[in-house]
PDB file of C-alpha atoms in Angstrom:
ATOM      1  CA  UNK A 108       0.000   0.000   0.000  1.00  0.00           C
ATOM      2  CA  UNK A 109       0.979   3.762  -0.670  1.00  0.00           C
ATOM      3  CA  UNK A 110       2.370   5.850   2.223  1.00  0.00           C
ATOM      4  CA  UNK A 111      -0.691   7.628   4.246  1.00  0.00           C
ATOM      5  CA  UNK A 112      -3.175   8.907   3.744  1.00  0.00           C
ATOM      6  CA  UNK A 113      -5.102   6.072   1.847  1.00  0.00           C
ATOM      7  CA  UNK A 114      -7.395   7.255  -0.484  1.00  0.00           C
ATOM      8  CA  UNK A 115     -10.769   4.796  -1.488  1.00  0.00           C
ATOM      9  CA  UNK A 116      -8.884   4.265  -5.317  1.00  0.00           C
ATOM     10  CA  UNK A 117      -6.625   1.829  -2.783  1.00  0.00           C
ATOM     11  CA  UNK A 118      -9.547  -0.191  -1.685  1.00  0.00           C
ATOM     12  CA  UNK A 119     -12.542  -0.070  -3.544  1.00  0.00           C
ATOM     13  CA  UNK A 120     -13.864  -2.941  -5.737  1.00  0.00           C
ATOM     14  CA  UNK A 121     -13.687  -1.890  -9.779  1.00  0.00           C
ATOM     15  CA  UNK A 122     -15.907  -4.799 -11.326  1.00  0.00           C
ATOM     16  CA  UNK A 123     -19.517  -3.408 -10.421  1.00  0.00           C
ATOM     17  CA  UNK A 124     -23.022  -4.763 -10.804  1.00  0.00           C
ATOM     18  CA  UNK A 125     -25.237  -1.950 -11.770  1.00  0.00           C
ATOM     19  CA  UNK A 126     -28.141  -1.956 -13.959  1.00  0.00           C
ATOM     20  CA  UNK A 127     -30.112   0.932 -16.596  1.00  0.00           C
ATOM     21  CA  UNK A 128     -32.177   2.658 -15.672  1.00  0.00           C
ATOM     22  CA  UNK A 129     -35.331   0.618 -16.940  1.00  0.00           C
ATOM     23  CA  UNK A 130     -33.782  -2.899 -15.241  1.00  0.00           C
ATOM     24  CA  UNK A 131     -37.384  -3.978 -13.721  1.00  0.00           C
ATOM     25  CA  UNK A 132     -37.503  -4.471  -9.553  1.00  0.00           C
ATOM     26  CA  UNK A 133     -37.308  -8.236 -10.387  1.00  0.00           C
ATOM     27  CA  UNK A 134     -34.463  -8.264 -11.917  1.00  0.00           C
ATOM     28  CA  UNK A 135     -32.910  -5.806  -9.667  1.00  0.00           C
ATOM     29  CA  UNK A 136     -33.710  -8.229  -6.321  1.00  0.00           C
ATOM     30  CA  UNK A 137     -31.916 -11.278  -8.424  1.00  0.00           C
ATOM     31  CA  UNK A 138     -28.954  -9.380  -9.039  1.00  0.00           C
ATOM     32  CA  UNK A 139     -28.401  -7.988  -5.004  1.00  0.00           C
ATOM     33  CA  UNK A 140     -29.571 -11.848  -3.808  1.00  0.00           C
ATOM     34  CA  UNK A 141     -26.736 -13.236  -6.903  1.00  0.00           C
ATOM     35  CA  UNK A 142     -24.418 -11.020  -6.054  1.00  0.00           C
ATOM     36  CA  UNK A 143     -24.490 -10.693  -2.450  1.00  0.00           C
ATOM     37  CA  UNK A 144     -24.659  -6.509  -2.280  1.00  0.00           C
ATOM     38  CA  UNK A 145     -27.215  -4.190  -0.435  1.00  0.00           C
ATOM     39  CA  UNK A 146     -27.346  -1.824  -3.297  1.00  0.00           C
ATOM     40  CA  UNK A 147     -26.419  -1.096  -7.093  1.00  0.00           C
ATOM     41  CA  UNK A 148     -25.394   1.756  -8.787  1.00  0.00           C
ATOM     42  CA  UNK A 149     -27.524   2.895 -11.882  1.00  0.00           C
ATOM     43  CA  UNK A 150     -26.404   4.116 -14.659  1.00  0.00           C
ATOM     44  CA  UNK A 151     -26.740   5.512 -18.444  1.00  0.00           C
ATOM     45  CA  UNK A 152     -25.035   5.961 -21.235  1.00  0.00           C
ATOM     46  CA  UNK A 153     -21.594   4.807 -21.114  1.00  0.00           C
ATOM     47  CA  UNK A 154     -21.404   4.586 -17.684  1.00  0.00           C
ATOM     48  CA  UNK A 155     -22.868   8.200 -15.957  1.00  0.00           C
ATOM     49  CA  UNK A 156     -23.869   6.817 -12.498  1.00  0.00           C
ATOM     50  CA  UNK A 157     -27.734   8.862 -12.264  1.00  0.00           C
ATOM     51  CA  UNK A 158     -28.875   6.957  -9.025  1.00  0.00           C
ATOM     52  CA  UNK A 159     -28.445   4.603  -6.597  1.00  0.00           C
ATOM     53  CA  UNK A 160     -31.277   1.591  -6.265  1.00  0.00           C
ATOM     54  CA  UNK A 161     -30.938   0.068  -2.135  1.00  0.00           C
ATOM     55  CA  UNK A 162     -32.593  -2.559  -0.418  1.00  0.00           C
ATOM     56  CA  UNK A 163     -34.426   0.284   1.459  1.00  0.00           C
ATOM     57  CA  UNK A 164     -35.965   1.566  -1.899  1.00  0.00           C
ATOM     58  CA  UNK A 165     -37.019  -1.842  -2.577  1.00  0.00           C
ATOM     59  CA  UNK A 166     -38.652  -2.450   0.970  1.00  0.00           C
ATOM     60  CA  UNK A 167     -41.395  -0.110   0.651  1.00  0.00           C
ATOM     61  CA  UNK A 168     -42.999  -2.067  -1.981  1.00  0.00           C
ATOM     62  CA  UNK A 169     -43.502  -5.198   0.634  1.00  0.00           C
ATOM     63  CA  UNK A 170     -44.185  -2.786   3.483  1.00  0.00           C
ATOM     64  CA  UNK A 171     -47.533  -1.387   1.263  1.00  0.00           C
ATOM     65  CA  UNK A 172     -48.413  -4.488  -0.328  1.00  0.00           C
ATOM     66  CA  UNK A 173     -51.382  -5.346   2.023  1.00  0.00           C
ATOM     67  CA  UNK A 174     -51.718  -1.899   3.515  1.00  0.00           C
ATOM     68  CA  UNK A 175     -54.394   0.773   2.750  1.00  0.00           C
ATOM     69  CA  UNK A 176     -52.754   3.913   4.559  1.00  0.00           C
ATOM     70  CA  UNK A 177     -54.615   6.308   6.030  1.00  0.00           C
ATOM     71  CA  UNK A 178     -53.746   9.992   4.904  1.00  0.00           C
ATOM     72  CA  UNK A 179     -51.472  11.097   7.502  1.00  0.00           C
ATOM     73  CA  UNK A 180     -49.449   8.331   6.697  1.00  0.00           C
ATOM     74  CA  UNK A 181     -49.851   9.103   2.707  1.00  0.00           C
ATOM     75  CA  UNK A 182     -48.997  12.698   3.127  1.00  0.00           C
ATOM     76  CA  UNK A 183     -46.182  11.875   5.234  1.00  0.00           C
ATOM     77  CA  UNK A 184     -44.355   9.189   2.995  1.00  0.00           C
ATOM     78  CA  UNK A 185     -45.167  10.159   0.084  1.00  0.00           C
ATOM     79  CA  UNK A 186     -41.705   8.642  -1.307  1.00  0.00           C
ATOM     80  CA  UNK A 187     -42.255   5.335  -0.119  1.00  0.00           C
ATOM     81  CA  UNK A 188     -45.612   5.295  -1.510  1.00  0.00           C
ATOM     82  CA  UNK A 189     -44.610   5.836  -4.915  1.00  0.00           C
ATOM     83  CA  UNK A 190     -42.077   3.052  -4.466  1.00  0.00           C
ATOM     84  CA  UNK A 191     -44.406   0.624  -3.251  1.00  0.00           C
ATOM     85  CA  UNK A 192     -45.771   1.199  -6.635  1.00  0.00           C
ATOM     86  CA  UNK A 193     -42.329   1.623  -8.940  1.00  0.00           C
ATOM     87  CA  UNK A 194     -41.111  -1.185 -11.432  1.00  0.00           C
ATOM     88  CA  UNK A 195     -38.294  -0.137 -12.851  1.00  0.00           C
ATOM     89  CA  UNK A 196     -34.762   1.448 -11.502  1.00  0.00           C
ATOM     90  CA  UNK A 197     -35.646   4.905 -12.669  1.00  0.00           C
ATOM     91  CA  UNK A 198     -38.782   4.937 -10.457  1.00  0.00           C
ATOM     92  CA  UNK A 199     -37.118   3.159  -7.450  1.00  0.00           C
ATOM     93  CA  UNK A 200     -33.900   5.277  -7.214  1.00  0.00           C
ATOM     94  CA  UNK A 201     -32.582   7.660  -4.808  1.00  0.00           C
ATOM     95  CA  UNK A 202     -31.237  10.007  -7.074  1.00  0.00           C
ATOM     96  CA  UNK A 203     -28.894  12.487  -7.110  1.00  0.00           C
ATOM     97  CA  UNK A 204     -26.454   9.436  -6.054  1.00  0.00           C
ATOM     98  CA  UNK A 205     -24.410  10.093  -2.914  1.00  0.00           C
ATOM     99  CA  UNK A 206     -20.571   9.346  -4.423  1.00  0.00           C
ATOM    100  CA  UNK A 207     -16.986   9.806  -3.930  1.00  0.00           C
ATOM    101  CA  UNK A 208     -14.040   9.831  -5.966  1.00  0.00           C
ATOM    102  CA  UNK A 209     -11.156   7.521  -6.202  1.00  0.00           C
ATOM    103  CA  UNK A 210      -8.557  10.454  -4.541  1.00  0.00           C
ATOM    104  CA  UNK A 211     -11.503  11.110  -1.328  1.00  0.00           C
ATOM    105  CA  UNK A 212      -9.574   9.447   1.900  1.00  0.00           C
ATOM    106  CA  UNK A 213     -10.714   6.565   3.588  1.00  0.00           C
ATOM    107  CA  UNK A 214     -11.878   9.078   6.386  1.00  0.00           C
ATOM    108  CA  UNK A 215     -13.713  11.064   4.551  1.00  0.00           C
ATOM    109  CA  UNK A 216     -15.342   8.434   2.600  1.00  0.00           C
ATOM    110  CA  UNK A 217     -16.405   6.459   5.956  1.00  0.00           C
ATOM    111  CA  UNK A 218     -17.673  10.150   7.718  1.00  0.00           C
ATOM    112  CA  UNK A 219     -19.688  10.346   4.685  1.00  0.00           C
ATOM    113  CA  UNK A 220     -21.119   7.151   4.803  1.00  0.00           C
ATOM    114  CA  UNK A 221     -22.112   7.545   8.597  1.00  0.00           C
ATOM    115  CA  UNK A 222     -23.666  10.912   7.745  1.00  0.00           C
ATOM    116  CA  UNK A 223     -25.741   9.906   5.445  1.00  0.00           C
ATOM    117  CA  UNK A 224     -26.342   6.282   6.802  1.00  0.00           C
ATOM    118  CA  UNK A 225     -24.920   4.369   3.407  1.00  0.00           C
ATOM    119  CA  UNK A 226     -22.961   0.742   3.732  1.00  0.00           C
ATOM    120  CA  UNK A 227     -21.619   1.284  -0.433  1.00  0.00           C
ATOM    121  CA  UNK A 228     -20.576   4.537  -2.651  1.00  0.00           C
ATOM    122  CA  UNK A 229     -19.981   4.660  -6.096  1.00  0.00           C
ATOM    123  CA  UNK A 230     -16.943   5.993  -6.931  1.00  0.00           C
ATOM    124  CA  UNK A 231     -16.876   8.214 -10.315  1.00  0.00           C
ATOM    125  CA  UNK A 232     -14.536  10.614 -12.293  1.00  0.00           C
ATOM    126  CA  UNK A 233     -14.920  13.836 -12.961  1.00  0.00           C
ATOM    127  CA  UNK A 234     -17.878  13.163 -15.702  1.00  0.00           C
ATOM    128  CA  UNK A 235     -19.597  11.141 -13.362  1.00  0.00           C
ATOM    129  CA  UNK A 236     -19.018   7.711 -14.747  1.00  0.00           C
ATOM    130  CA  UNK A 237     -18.330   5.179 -12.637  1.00  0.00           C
ATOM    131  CA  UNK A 238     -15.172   3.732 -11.445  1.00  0.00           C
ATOM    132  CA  UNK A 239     -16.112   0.996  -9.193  1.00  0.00           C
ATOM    133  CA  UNK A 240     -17.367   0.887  -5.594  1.00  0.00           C
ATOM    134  CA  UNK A 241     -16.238   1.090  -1.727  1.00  0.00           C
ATOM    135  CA  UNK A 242     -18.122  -0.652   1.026  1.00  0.00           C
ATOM    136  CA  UNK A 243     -18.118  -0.243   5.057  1.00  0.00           C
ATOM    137  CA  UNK A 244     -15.874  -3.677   4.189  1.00  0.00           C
ATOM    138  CA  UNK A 245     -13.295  -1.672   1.847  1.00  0.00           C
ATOM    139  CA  UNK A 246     -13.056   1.015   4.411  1.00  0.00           C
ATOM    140  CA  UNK A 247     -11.491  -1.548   6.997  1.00  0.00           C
ATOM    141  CA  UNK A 248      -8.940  -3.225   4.335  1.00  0.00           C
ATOM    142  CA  UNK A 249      -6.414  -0.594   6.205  1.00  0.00           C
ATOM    143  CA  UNK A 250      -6.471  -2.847   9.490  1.00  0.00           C
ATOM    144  CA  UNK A 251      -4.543  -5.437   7.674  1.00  0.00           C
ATOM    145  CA  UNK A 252      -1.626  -3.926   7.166  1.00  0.00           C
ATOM    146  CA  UNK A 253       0.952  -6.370   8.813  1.00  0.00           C
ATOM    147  CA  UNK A 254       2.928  -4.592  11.543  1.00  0.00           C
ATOM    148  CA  UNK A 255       6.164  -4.770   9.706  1.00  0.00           C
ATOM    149  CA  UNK A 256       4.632  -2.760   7.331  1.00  0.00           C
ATOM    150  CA  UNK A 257       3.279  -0.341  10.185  1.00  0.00           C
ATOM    151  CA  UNK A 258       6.611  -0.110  12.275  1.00  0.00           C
ATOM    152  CA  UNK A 259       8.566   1.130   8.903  1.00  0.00           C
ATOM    153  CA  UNK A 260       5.885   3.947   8.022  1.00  0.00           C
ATOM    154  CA  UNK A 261       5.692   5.089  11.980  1.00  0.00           C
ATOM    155  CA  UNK A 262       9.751   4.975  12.155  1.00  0.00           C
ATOM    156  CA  UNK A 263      10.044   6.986   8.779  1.00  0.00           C
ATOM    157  CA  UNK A 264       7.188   8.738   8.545  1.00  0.00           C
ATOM    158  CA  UNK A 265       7.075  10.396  12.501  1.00  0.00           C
ATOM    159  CA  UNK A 266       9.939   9.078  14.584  1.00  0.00           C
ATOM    160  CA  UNK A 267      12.733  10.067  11.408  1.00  0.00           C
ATOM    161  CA  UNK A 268      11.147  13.617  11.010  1.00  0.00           C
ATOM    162  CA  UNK A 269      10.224  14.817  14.245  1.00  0.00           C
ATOM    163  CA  UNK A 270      13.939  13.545  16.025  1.00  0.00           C
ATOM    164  CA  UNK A 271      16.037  13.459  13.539  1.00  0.00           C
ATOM    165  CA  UNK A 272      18.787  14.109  16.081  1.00  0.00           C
ATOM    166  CA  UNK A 273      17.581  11.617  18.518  1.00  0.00           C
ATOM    167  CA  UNK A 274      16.120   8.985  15.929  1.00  0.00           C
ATOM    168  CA  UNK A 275      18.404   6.572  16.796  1.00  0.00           C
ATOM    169  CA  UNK A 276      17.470   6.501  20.591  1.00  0.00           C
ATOM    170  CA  UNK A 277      13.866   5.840  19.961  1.00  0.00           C
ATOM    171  CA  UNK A 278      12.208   2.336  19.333  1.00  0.00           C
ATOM    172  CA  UNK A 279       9.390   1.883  17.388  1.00  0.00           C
ATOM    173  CA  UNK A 280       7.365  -1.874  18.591  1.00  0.00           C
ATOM    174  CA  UNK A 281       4.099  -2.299  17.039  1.00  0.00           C
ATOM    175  CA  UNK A 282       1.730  -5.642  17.997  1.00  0.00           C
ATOM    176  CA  UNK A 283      -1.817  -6.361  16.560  1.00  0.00           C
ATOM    177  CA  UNK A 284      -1.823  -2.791  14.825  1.00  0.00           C
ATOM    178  CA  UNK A 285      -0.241  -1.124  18.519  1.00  0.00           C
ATOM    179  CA  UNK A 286       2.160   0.732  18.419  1.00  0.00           C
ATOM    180  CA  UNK A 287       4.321   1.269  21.210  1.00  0.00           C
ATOM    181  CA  UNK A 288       6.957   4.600  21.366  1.00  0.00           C
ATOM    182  CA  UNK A 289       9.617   3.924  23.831  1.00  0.00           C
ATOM    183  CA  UNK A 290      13.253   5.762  24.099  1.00  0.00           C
ATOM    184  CA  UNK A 291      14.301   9.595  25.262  1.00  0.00           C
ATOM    185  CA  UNK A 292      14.076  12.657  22.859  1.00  0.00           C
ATOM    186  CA  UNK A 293      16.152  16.405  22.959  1.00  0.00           C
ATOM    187  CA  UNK A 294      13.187  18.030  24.127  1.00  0.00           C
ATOM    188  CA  UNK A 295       9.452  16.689  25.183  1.00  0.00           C
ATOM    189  CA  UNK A 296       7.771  19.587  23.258  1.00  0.00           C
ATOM    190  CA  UNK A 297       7.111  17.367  20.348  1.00  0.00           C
ATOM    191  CA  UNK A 298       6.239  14.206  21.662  1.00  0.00           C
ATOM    192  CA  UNK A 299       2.172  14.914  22.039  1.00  0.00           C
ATOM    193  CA  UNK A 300       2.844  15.767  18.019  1.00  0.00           C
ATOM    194  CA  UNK A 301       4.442  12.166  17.575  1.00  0.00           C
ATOM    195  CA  UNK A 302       1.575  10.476  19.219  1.00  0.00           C
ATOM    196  CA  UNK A 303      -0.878  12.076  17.148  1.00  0.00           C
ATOM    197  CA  UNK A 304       1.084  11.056  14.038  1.00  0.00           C
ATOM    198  CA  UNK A 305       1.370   7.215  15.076  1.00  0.00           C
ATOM    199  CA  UNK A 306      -2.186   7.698  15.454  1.00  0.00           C
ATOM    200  CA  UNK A 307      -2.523   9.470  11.892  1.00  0.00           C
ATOM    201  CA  UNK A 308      -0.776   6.409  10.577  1.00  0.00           C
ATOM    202  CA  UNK A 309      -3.700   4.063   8.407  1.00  0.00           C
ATOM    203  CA  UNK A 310      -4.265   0.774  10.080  1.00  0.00           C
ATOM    204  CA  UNK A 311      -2.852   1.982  13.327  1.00  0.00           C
ATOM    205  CA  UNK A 312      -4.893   0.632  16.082  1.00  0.00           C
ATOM    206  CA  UNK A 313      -3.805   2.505  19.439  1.00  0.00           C
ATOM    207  CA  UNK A 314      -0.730   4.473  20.021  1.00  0.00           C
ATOM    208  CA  UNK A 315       1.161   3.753  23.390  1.00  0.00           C
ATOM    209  CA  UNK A 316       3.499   6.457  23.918  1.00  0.00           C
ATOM    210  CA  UNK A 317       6.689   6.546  26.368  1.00  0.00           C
ATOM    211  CA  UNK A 318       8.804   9.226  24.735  1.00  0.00           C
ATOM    212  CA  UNK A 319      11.083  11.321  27.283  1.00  0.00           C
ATOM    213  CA  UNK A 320      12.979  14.251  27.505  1.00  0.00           C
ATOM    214  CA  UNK A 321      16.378  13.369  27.637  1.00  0.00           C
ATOM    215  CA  UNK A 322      18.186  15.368  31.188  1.00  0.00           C
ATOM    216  CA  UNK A 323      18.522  18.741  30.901  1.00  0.00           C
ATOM    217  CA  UNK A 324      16.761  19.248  27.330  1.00  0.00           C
ATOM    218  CA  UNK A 325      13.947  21.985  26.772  1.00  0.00           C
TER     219      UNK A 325
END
């Protein structure tokens, strides 16, 4: 993986299932049960991503299908109620889709899935076609990174360019995606800055810190 931060080009999935706008609901419910996925992208002409068809757009049709609602509930959901009665992507869509791009970080990308309560984004260019897709999944790819891989960034990435005087006194341990900070620097001013950076680091679990001022340094 690329040196921090990871952006969602690193992790997302770029063979999507999405469907035209006139795939009927049918179809559509095949395709998420086929292909295991909670929602597809939809698209049209060579690939513009218009919408966004979920299993939550889909429910509303099951919800209704016995149900005569009263008018308070008929003013009140009135988008529901037309998709209890939609058969084809177009009608079931939310639309405009919520997306990212492949250069958004993995931090942004999961804030803006909590915000607006999504478990997939497409991710498009600049023209709005589609590039592929990140998931909640995707997002947590960064927790694998082994802790060989870990220990190098946090030694060249923090330890090497906040102390470059005192690098050599400073050990870098990391365990299960831990990272442990033990040794004495020239002055303790910067040491809150070097935990926050270990933190910083993608895939970084917890940061224990034990950095001290060596005798006598400001």
């Amino acid at each position: 993986m690329n040196s921090n931060p990871h952006v969602v080009s690193d992790v997302m999935t770029r063979a999507v299932i999405a469907v035209g706008r006139d795939a009927l609901f049918k179809d559509i419910v095949q395709l998420m049960e086929r292909w295991k996925v909670s929602a597809l992208p939809v698209l049209e002409g060579e690939g513009r991503v218009i919408g966004v068809v979920s299993e939550a757009d889909l429910l509303p049709k099951e919800e209704f299908r016995d149900s005569d609602p009263d008018r308070f509930t008929q003013q009140r959901r009135l988008s529901d109620l037309a998709k209890a009665g939609a058969v084809t992507a177009e009608e079931l869509m939310s639309s405009p889709a919520i997306t990212v791009h492949g250069t958004t970080t993995l931090a942004e990308a999961a804030r803006i899935m909590a915000r607006r309560g999504v478990k997939r984004l497409p991710v498009i260019d600049d023209e709005g076609m589609l590039q592929g897709v990140v998931s909640r999944s995707d997002l947590l790819k960064v927790f694998l990174r082994n802790d060989e891989e870990l220990t190098e960034e946090v030694r060249h990435e923090v330890v090497d360019r906040l102390f470059p005087l005192s690098a050599d006194h400073i050990r870098v341990e990391v365990a299960e995606g831990v990272v442990t900070l033990t040794g004495w620097v020239d002055g303790p001013r910067l040491v809150p800055v070097a935990e926050r950076l270990a933190r910083a680091v993608e895939g970084v679990v917890d940061v224990r810190c034990h950095l001290s001022a060596r005798l006598g340094a400001e």
